Each structure stands twice: as C-alpha cells, then as structure tokens.
Amino acid sequence: MTETFRHSGEYHQQQSSAPVPPGGTQGAYAQGAFPPPPAHAPEAPQGPAPARRRRAKGPVALLAAVAIAAAAVGGGTAYAVQTLTGKDGGSSATSTDVVPTSKKGTVAGVAEAVSPSIVEISASTAEGKSTGSGVITKSDGEIVTNNHVVAGATAIKVRTNDGKTYDAEVVGTDSKKDLALIQLKDASGLKPATLGNSDNVKVGDEVVAIGSPEGLTGTVTSGIISALDRDVTVATGDGQQQPQNPEGGWPFEFDGRQFNGDTGSSKTTYKALQTDASLNPGNSGGALIDMNGNIIGINSAMYSPGSSDQGSGQTASGSIGLGFAIPVDAVKDDLGKLRSGSKT
C-alpha cells in the first residue's frame, strides 16, 4: 500500500482574451479607441497567468497530499499486519498458528494439527524392548526424542501417525540434556512440527501432550503448565538403556527424592517445565504443545502411577499430575550439535 500516485498530465490552462472596454467592442473600435485586431492571435497577457496556474495547481497539490497520506496509512497498515502476524522478515515462534483459525484454542484443533508430527519409537536392546515417542523436525524423517528412549539400542523401529513403519538410526545424542536425534530410512513428505518458544511460557498456560504411552500411538492428553524451572535429575545411561521400573516409568529425581526406581550413579540435571497433563510410560520423547500448535517441550519424566517414592515409602495410585518436559529452547540450542553427529 505504499505506491505513489502518478499524474497523467497537467491541467489545461485557458488563454486570457484581450481587454474588453466598457460598452462592448463595437463602440470602442468605432470610436478608434482600439486598433483593429492583428492577423495572428495575441499572446496571453503575462500578469494574470501566475494566478491561474496557482489556482490550477491547487487540486494537484491536494491530490499529492492525499497520495502522501495514503502512503503513510498504507505503510502503517503494512506494519500493523507484520506486527500481528509476526511476518517481519523473521519468524516468531509464539505467533505461529499451526491450528486452523476455526479450531484455535481447542484440544481437538491442536491434536488434529500436530498428531501427524508425532511418532512412536520402539527400541530393541540387549535387555529387551522399550517404547517411546518422538517429534518430527524435518520432512525427510529427522526426529528428536529423549536419549533414554534409544540409549543402547541395537535396532530402532518408528511408526508414524498414518501407520507406516520405518527403520531408523541414531544421528546424535546428548545424555546431559537427555536428548537424541534419529533419522528414518527412505522417508519423505512427513509433516515437521513447529518448534515454539519456551521462554514465553507461563504458569497456568494450557497445554496438550501427544505421545505413545504403553504403545497406544497418538494418545492425546491436556492440562496446564503447573511450574517452571524445576530441577529434574535423570540417569545419563552411559551408552546403556536406563533401567525401567517393572511398574513402568523411567527413574528420575526431584527435590532430593527418587521416583520410578534408582537413577544410578551417572546422572544429569536440567531445568524442566512441569505439567499436570497426564503422562505415562511411552510418552518420553513426545511433545508438549501450546494451544497454537507450537512445540514448547519434549516430555521426559513422569511420576508413574503405582510407583514408589523411595524418600517416603508411600505408594501413589492413579494420575498425580506430576510430569516434566525439556524446554524447547534447550532442544533448539542442541540441534546443531546433534545434527553434526556428536554422541555424548
């Protein structure tokens, strides 16, 4: 809306006529007061012309002023559109609307938009098999998940939301952040998730979790962010799959207590998002999503129902709403290292 108006031409100026004496031309010429008209048209008098040009330019000047005002308004409109949509040459993750407008802010809308980007991961190890989840980050089958989901795996199978199964291999791992990157073989045309911005997450924000608990692919739960910056400690694995509690769930520590078993001597601590969205064994590596459909965390630890709190000896039953996710900003910071093939 910033184009400039172009004028097609100047306004035509009317030539002024010779002075006319009072009483008309006939009487004047008859009395000899004026000479006979010349054979050629007389030049326009110079005196009145500037005034006429000034009057003629009045509309032109007004039109130019209108054009300038329109350009200013057009520029302001463009800026407003950029501000509201986040399309200012960069990408604002928090303003990205993955969910269609008609379903924005609904769990159903988030599930429909994001489920195609979440996969189920089955890892085979020397000790047996385990199930986890992952988030597609590239259309060719690049997937981010938890390190503990694929640690020590000798073979990895991945099932996408549409039921297709792929073989996969580990590209990079970071046991200190409990993150891993795997790559599907012969995959294309997959739907990558939109990685959001966890810095803007607030306590009370509504969230949706999608994963494959107990092998139930594409399970959707919802809740809120119940706390920020929780210090969660998990086992690093040291190249071996973490021991899974017989009742389900990966071991982790929080607030000096251990849950879902013993984390062992090799462990790491990270700042996590806490959520009361129901998480169960198999949700590890899946997505925690805001209501616009942006990934804000990778689910990594949960207090499994029926597991024992070794600090108190008490046993919990049912969902207690205690789950943790690695903030997506930490994931984005680590992607370059993982893609380079680093395995730590």
CSV table of C-alpha atoms in Angstrom, one decimal:
chain,number,residue,atom,x,y,z
A,1,MET,CA,0.0,0.0,0.0
A,2,THR,CA,3.0,2.3,-0.5
A,3,GLU,CA,2.7,3.0,-4.2
A,4,THR,CA,2.8,6.7,-5.2
A,5,PHE,CA,0.1,8.2,-7.3
A,6,ARG,CA,1.3,9.3,-10.9
A,7,HIS,CA,-0.3,12.3,-12.6
A,8,SER,CA,-1.3,11.8,-16.3
A,9,GLY,CA,-0.7,15.4,-17.2
A,10,GLU,CA,-1.1,19.0,-16.0
A,11,TYR,CA,-4.4,20.7,-16.0
A,12,HIS,CA,-5.0,22.7,-19.3
A,13,GLN,CA,-4.7,26.5,-18.8
A,14,GLN,CA,-7.2,28.7,-20.5
A,15,GLN,CA,-5.7,31.6,-22.5
A,16,SER,CA,-6.9,35.0,-21.5
A,17,SER,CA,-8.6,37.3,-24.0
A,18,ALA,CA,-7.7,40.9,-24.8
A,19,PRO,CA,-9.2,43.6,-22.5
A,20,VAL,CA,-12.7,44.5,-23.3
A,21,PRO,CA,-13.7,48.1,-22.7
A,22,PRO,CA,-16.9,49.0,-21.1
A,23,GLY,CA,-19.7,49.2,-23.6
A,24,GLY,CA,-18.5,46.3,-25.8
A,25,THR,CA,-16.1,46.0,-28.7
A,26,GLN,CA,-18.1,47.6,-31.5
A,27,GLY,CA,-18.4,51.0,-29.8
A,28,ALA,CA,-14.7,51.1,-29.0
A,29,TYR,CA,-13.5,50.2,-32.4
A,30,ALA,CA,-16.0,52.7,-34.0
A,31,GLN,CA,-14.6,55.5,-32.0
A,32,GLY,CA,-11.0,54.5,-32.8
A,33,ALA,CA,-10.1,53.8,-29.3
A,34,PHE,CA,-8.6,50.4,-30.2
A,35,PRO,CA,-6.7,49.4,-33.3
A,36,PRO,CA,-8.1,46.6,-35.5
A,37,PRO,CA,-7.2,43.1,-34.3
A,38,PRO,CA,-3.9,41.7,-35.6
A,39,ALA,CA,-3.7,38.9,-38.1
A,40,HIS,CA,-2.4,36.5,-35.6
A,41,ALA,CA,-3.7,35.5,-32.2
A,42,PRO,CA,-2.3,37.8,-29.5
A,43,GLU,CA,0.0,36.4,-26.8
A,44,ALA,CA,-1.7,35.7,-23.5
A,45,PRO,CA,-1.1,38.5,-21.0
A,46,GLN,CA,1.6,37.6,-18.5
A,47,GLY,CA,0.0,39.3,-15.5
A,48,PRO,CA,-3.0,37.0,-14.7
A,49,ALA,CA,-1.3,33.7,-15.7
A,50,PRO,CA,0.6,33.0,-12.5
A,51,ALA,CA,-2.6,33.4,-10.5
A,52,ARG,CA,-4.4,31.0,-12.9
A,53,ARG,CA,-1.5,28.5,-12.6
A,54,ARG,CA,-1.6,28.7,-8.8
A,55,ARG,CA,-5.3,28.1,-8.8
A,56,ALA,CA,-4.9,25.2,-11.3
A,57,LYS,CA,-2.3,23.6,-9.1
A,58,GLY,CA,-4.5,23.7,-6.1
A,59,PRO,CA,-6.2,20.3,-6.8
A,60,VAL,CA,-2.9,18.8,-7.9
A,61,ALA,CA,-1.3,19.8,-4.6
A,62,LEU,CA,-4.3,18.4,-2.7
A,63,LEU,CA,-4.1,15.2,-4.7
A,64,ALA,CA,-0.4,14.9,-3.9
A,65,ALA,CA,-1.1,15.4,-0.2
A,66,VAL,CA,-3.8,12.7,-0.3
A,67,ALA,CA,-1.2,10.4,-2.0
A,68,ILE,CA,1.3,11.1,0.7
A,69,ALA,CA,-1.3,10.5,3.4
A,70,ALA,CA,-2.4,7.2,1.7
A,71,ALA,CA,1.2,6.1,1.6
A,72,ALA,CA,1.6,6.8,5.3
A,73,VAL,CA,-1.5,4.9,6.1
A,74,GLY,CA,-0.5,2.1,3.8
A,75,GLY,CA,2.8,1.8,5.5
A,76,GLY,CA,1.2,1.9,8.9
A,77,THR,CA,-1.2,-0.8,7.8
A,78,ALA,CA,1.6,-3.0,6.5
A,79,TYR,CA,3.5,-2.5,9.8
A,80,ALA,CA,0.4,-3.4,11.7
A,81,VAL,CA,-0.1,-6.6,9.7
A,82,GLN,CA,3.6,-7.5,10.2
A,83,THR,CA,3.2,-6.9,14.0
A,84,LEU,CA,0.1,-9.0,14.3
A,85,THR,CA,1.2,-11.9,12.1
A,86,GLY,CA,4.9,-11.9,13.1
A,87,LYS,CA,5.8,-11.8,9.4
A,88,ASP,CA,8.5,-9.2,9.7
A,89,GLY,CA,11.3,-11.0,7.8
A,90,GLY,CA,12.0,-13.4,10.7
A,91,SER,CA,9.9,-16.0,12.4
A,92,SER,CA,8.2,-15.5,15.7
A,93,ALA,CA,7.5,-19.0,17.1
A,94,THR,CA,5.0,-17.9,19.6
A,95,SER,CA,2.9,-16.2,16.9
A,96,THR,CA,2.9,-19.2,14.6
A,97,ASP,CA,-0.6,-20.5,14.3
A,98,VAL,CA,-0.4,-24.2,13.4
A,99,VAL,CA,-4.0,-24.8,14.4
A,100,PRO,CA,-6.7,-23.5,11.9
A,101,THR,CA,-8.5,-20.4,13.0
A,102,SER,CA,-11.8,-22.1,13.3
A,103,LYS,CA,-10.3,-24.6,15.8
A,104,LYS,CA,-7.8,-22.3,17.5
A,105,GLY,CA,-7.5,-22.8,21.3
A,106,THR,CA,-9.1,-26.2,21.3
A,107,VAL,CA,-7.6,-29.5,22.3
A,108,ALA,CA,-9.2,-31.1,19.2
A,109,GLY,CA,-7.7,-28.5,17.0
A,110,VAL,CA,-4.2,-29.0,18.4
A,111,ALA,CA,-4.5,-32.8,18.2
A,112,GLU,CA,-5.6,-32.7,14.6
A,113,ALA,CA,-2.8,-30.2,13.5
A,114,VAL,CA,0.1,-31.8,15.4
A,115,SER,CA,-0.6,-35.5,15.7
A,116,PRO,CA,0.9,-36.2,12.2
A,117,SER,CA,4.2,-34.8,13.5
A,118,ILE,CA,4.4,-37.2,16.5
A,119,VAL,CA,5.8,-40.8,16.1
A,120,GLU,CA,6.1,-43.9,18.2
A,121,ILE,CA,9.6,-45.3,18.7
A,122,SER,CA,10.3,-48.9,19.5
A,123,ALA,CA,13.9,-49.6,20.5
A,124,SER,CA,15.5,-53.1,20.8
A,125,THR,CA,18.3,-53.6,23.2
A,126,ALA,CA,20.2,-56.5,24.8
A,127,GLU,CA,17.8,-56.3,27.7
A,128,GLY,CA,14.6,-56.3,25.7
A,129,LYS,CA,12.4,-53.7,24.0
A,130,SER,CA,11.1,-50.3,25.1
A,131,THR,CA,8.6,-47.8,23.7
A,132,GLY,CA,8.9,-44.1,23.5
A,133,SER,CA,7.8,-41.2,21.3
A,134,GLY,CA,9.4,-38.6,19.1
A,135,VAL,CA,8.8,-35.3,17.2
A,136,ILE,CA,9.4,-34.9,13.5
A,137,THR,CA,11.7,-32.0,12.8
A,138,LYS,CA,12.3,-32.4,9.1
A,139,SER,CA,10.1,-33.8,6.3
A,140,ASP,CA,12.8,-36.4,5.4
A,141,GLY,CA,12.3,-38.1,8.8
A,142,GLU,CA,14.6,-36.3,11.2
A,143,ILE,CA,13.2,-36.9,14.7
A,144,VAL,CA,14.1,-35.6,18.1
A,145,THR,CA,13.5,-37.7,21.2
A,146,ASN,CA,14.9,-38.5,24.6
A,147,ASN,CA,18.3,-40.1,24.9
A,148,HIS,CA,17.0,-42.6,27.3
A,149,VAL,CA,14.5,-43.9,24.7
A,150,VAL,CA,17.2,-45.0,22.3
A,151,ALA,CA,20.2,-45.4,24.6
A,152,GLY,CA,21.9,-48.8,23.9
A,153,ALA,CA,19.5,-49.6,21.1
A,154,THR,CA,20.6,-52.2,18.5
A,155,ALA,CA,17.6,-51.6,16.3
A,156,ILE,CA,15.0,-48.9,16.1
A,157,LYS,CA,11.6,-49.0,14.5
A,158,VAL,CA,9.4,-45.9,14.1
A,159,ARG,CA,5.7,-45.8,13.4
A,160,THR,CA,4.2,-42.6,12.0
A,161,ASN,CA,0.7,-41.3,12.7
A,162,ASP,CA,-0.6,-42.8,9.4
A,163,GLY,CA,0.5,-46.3,10.4
A,164,LYS,CA,3.6,-46.6,8.3
A,165,THR,CA,6.7,-48.2,9.8
A,166,TYR,CA,10.3,-47.2,9.2
A,167,ASP,CA,13.7,-48.3,10.3
A,168,ALA,CA,15.8,-45.6,11.9
A,169,GLU,CA,19.3,-45.0,13.1
A,170,VAL,CA,20.8,-42.7,15.8
A,171,VAL,CA,22.4,-39.5,14.4
A,172,GLY,CA,23.5,-37.8,17.6
A,173,THR,CA,23.0,-38.0,21.4
A,174,ASP,CA,23.4,-35.6,24.3
A,175,SER,CA,23.0,-37.6,27.5
A,176,LYS,CA,23.5,-34.5,29.6
A,177,LYS,CA,20.3,-33.0,28.2
A,178,ASP,CA,18.6,-36.4,27.7
A,179,LEU,CA,18.2,-35.6,24.0
A,180,ALA,CA,18.8,-37.7,20.9
A,181,LEU,CA,18.3,-37.2,17.2
A,182,ILE,CA,17.4,-40.2,14.9
A,183,GLN,CA,16.9,-40.4,11.2
A,184,LEU,CA,14.3,-42.5,9.4
A,185,LYS,CA,15.4,-44.5,6.3
A,186,ASP,CA,13.8,-43.9,3.0
A,187,ALA,CA,11.3,-41.4,4.4
A,188,SER,CA,9.9,-38.3,2.7
A,189,GLY,CA,6.9,-36.0,2.7
A,190,LEU,CA,6.5,-36.1,6.5
A,191,LYS,CA,5.0,-33.2,8.4
A,192,PRO,CA,7.5,-31.4,10.6
A,193,ALA,CA,6.4,-29.9,13.9
A,194,THR,CA,6.7,-26.2,14.6
A,195,LEU,CA,9.2,-25.6,17.4
A,196,GLY,CA,7.9,-22.8,19.5
A,197,ASN,CA,9.5,-20.6,22.2
A,198,SER,CA,9.6,-21.8,25.8
A,199,ASP,CA,10.8,-18.5,27.2
A,200,ASN,CA,7.3,-17.1,26.9
A,201,VAL,CA,5.6,-20.0,28.7
A,202,LYS,CA,3.7,-19.0,31.9
A,203,VAL,CA,2.3,-20.9,34.8
A,204,GLY,CA,-1.3,-21.6,34.1
A,205,ASP,CA,-0.9,-21.8,30.3
A,206,GLU,CA,-3.0,-24.6,28.7
A,207,VAL,CA,-1.0,-27.4,27.0
A,208,VAL,CA,-1.5,-30.6,25.2
A,209,ALA,CA,0.7,-33.7,25.4
A,210,ILE,CA,0.9,-36.2,22.5
A,211,GLY,CA,2.8,-39.5,22.6
A,212,SER,CA,2.5,-43.3,22.7
A,213,PRO,CA,2.1,-44.3,26.3
A,214,GLU,CA,2.1,-48.1,26.7
A,215,GLY,CA,2.3,-48.3,22.9
A,216,LEU,CA,-1.0,-46.5,22.4
A,217,THR,CA,0.1,-44.4,19.4
A,218,GLY,CA,-1.2,-40.9,19.2
A,219,THR,CA,-2.6,-40.6,22.7
A,220,VAL,CA,-3.7,-37.0,23.5
A,221,THR,CA,-4.0,-35.6,27.0
A,222,SER,CA,-4.3,-32.0,28.2
A,223,GLY,CA,-3.6,-29.8,31.2
A,224,ILE,CA,-1.7,-26.7,32.2
A,225,ILE,CA,1.9,-25.6,33.0
A,226,SER,CA,2.0,-26.1,36.7
A,227,ALA,CA,5.5,-24.8,37.4
A,228,LEU,CA,8.7,-23.5,35.7
A,229,ASP,CA,12.4,-24.2,36.0
A,230,ARG,CA,12.1,-27.4,38.0
A,231,ASP,CA,15.4,-29.1,38.7
A,232,VAL,CA,14.9,-32.6,37.4
A,233,THR,CA,17.7,-35.3,37.6
A,234,VAL,CA,17.8,-38.3,35.3
A,235,ALA,CA,20.3,-41.0,34.6
A,236,THR,CA,22.6,-40.4,31.6
A,237,GLY,CA,22.6,-44.0,30.6
A,238,ASP,CA,26.3,-44.1,29.7
A,239,GLY,CA,25.5,-45.7,26.4
A,240,GLN,CA,23.2,-48.2,28.0
A,241,GLN,CA,19.4,-48.1,28.2
A,242,GLN,CA,18.2,-46.9,31.5
A,243,PRO,CA,16.6,-49.5,33.7
A,244,GLN,CA,12.8,-49.3,33.6
A,245,ASN,CA,10.8,-49.8,36.7
A,246,PRO,CA,8.7,-53.1,36.4
A,247,GLU,CA,5.6,-51.0,37.1
A,248,GLY,CA,6.6,-48.6,34.2
A,249,GLY,CA,8.3,-45.3,34.0
A,250,TRP,CA,11.9,-44.1,33.8
A,251,PRO,CA,13.7,-43.3,37.0
A,252,PHE,CA,14.2,-39.6,37.9
A,253,GLU,CA,15.0,-37.5,40.9
A,254,PHE,CA,13.2,-34.4,42.1
A,255,ASP,CA,13.6,-32.4,45.3
A,256,GLY,CA,16.1,-34.9,46.7
A,257,ARG,CA,13.7,-37.8,46.2
A,258,GLN,CA,13.8,-40.7,43.6
A,259,PHE,CA,10.9,-41.8,41.6
A,260,ASN,CA,10.3,-44.9,39.4
A,261,GLY,CA,13.4,-46.6,40.7
A,262,ASP,CA,17.1,-45.9,41.2
A,263,THR,CA,18.7,-43.3,38.8
A,264,GLY,CA,22.2,-44.8,39.4
A,265,SER,CA,25.4,-43.0,39.9
A,266,SER,CA,25.7,-41.3,36.5
A,267,LYS,CA,23.1,-38.6,36.2
A,268,THR,CA,22.4,-35.2,34.9
A,269,THR,CA,20.1,-32.3,36.0
A,270,TYR,CA,18.2,-29.9,33.8
A,271,LYS,CA,15.6,-27.1,34.2
A,272,ALA,CA,12.2,-28.5,33.2
A,273,LEU,CA,8.6,-27.4,32.6
A,274,GLN,CA,6.2,-29.0,35.0
A,275,THR,CA,2.8,-30.0,33.7
A,276,ASP,CA,-0.3,-31.8,35.1
A,277,ALA,CA,-1.2,-33.2,31.6
A,278,SER,CA,-1.3,-36.9,32.1
A,279,LEU,CA,2.0,-38.6,31.1
A,280,ASN,CA,2.7,-42.3,31.2
A,281,PRO,CA,5.5,-44.7,30.2
A,282,GLY,CA,5.9,-44.3,26.5
A,283,ASN,CA,5.3,-40.5,26.5
A,284,SER,CA,9.0,-39.9,26.8
A,285,GLY,CA,10.3,-38.0,23.8
A,286,GLY,CA,6.8,-36.9,22.8
A,287,ALA,CA,5.6,-33.3,22.5
A,288,LEU,CA,4.2,-30.8,25.0
A,289,ILE,CA,2.3,-28.3,22.9
A,290,ASP,CA,0.8,-24.8,23.3
A,291,MET,CA,-2.7,-24.1,22.2
A,292,ASN,CA,-1.5,-22.6,18.9
A,293,GLY,CA,0.1,-25.9,18.0
A,294,ASN,CA,3.7,-25.0,18.7
A,295,ILE,CA,6.0,-27.5,20.5
A,296,ILE,CA,7.2,-25.9,23.7
A,297,GLY,CA,8.8,-29.0,25.3
A,298,ILE,CA,9.9,-32.6,24.9
A,299,ASN,CA,8.2,-34.8,27.6
A,300,SER,CA,10.9,-36.6,29.5
A,301,ALA,CA,10.0,-37.7,33.0
A,302,MET,CA,6.8,-38.5,34.8
A,303,TYR,CA,5.8,-39.9,38.2
A,304,SER,CA,4.3,-43.3,37.1
A,305,PRO,CA,1.1,-44.3,38.9
A,306,GLY,CA,1.8,-47.1,41.3
A,307,SER,CA,5.5,-46.3,41.6
A,308,SER,CA,7.1,-45.9,45.0
A,309,ASP,CA,8.6,-42.7,46.4
A,310,GLN,CA,11.8,-44.1,47.9
A,311,GLY,CA,12.1,-41.0,50.1
A,312,SER,CA,8.8,-41.6,51.9
A,313,GLY,CA,7.9,-45.2,51.2
A,314,GLN,CA,4.5,-44.2,50.1
A,315,THR,CA,2.9,-45.6,47.0
A,316,ALA,CA,0.8,-43.5,44.6
A,317,SER,CA,-2.1,-44.7,42.6
A,318,GLY,CA,-3.8,-43.0,39.6
A,319,SER,CA,-2.6,-39.9,37.9
A,320,ILE,CA,-1.0,-37.5,40.3
A,321,GLY,CA,-0.3,-34.8,37.7
A,322,LEU,CA,3.5,-34.7,38.0
A,323,GLY,CA,5.2,-34.6,34.6
A,324,PHE,CA,8.2,-32.8,33.3
A,325,ALA,CA,9.4,-31.7,29.8
A,326,ILE,CA,12.7,-30.4,28.5
A,327,PRO,CA,12.0,-26.8,27.3
A,328,VAL,CA,12.1,-26.5,23.5
A,329,ASP,CA,14.6,-23.6,23.6
A,330,ALA,CA,17.2,-26.1,25.1
A,331,VAL,CA,16.3,-28.5,22.3
A,332,LYS,CA,16.8,-25.9,19.6
A,333,ASP,CA,20.1,-24.9,21.1
A,334,ASP,CA,21.2,-28.5,20.9
A,335,LEU,CA,20.0,-29.4,17.4
A,336,GLY,CA,23.2,-28.2,15.6
A,337,LYS,CA,25.3,-30.4,17.8
A,338,LEU,CA,23.1,-33.4,17.4
A,339,ARG,CA,22.9,-33.0,13.6
A,340,SER,CA,26.7,-32.9,13.4
A,341,GLY,CA,26.7,-36.5,14.7
A,342,SER,CA,28.0,-35.7,18.2
A,343,LYS,CA,27.3,-38.6,20.6
A,344,THR,CA,27.9,-37.7,24.3
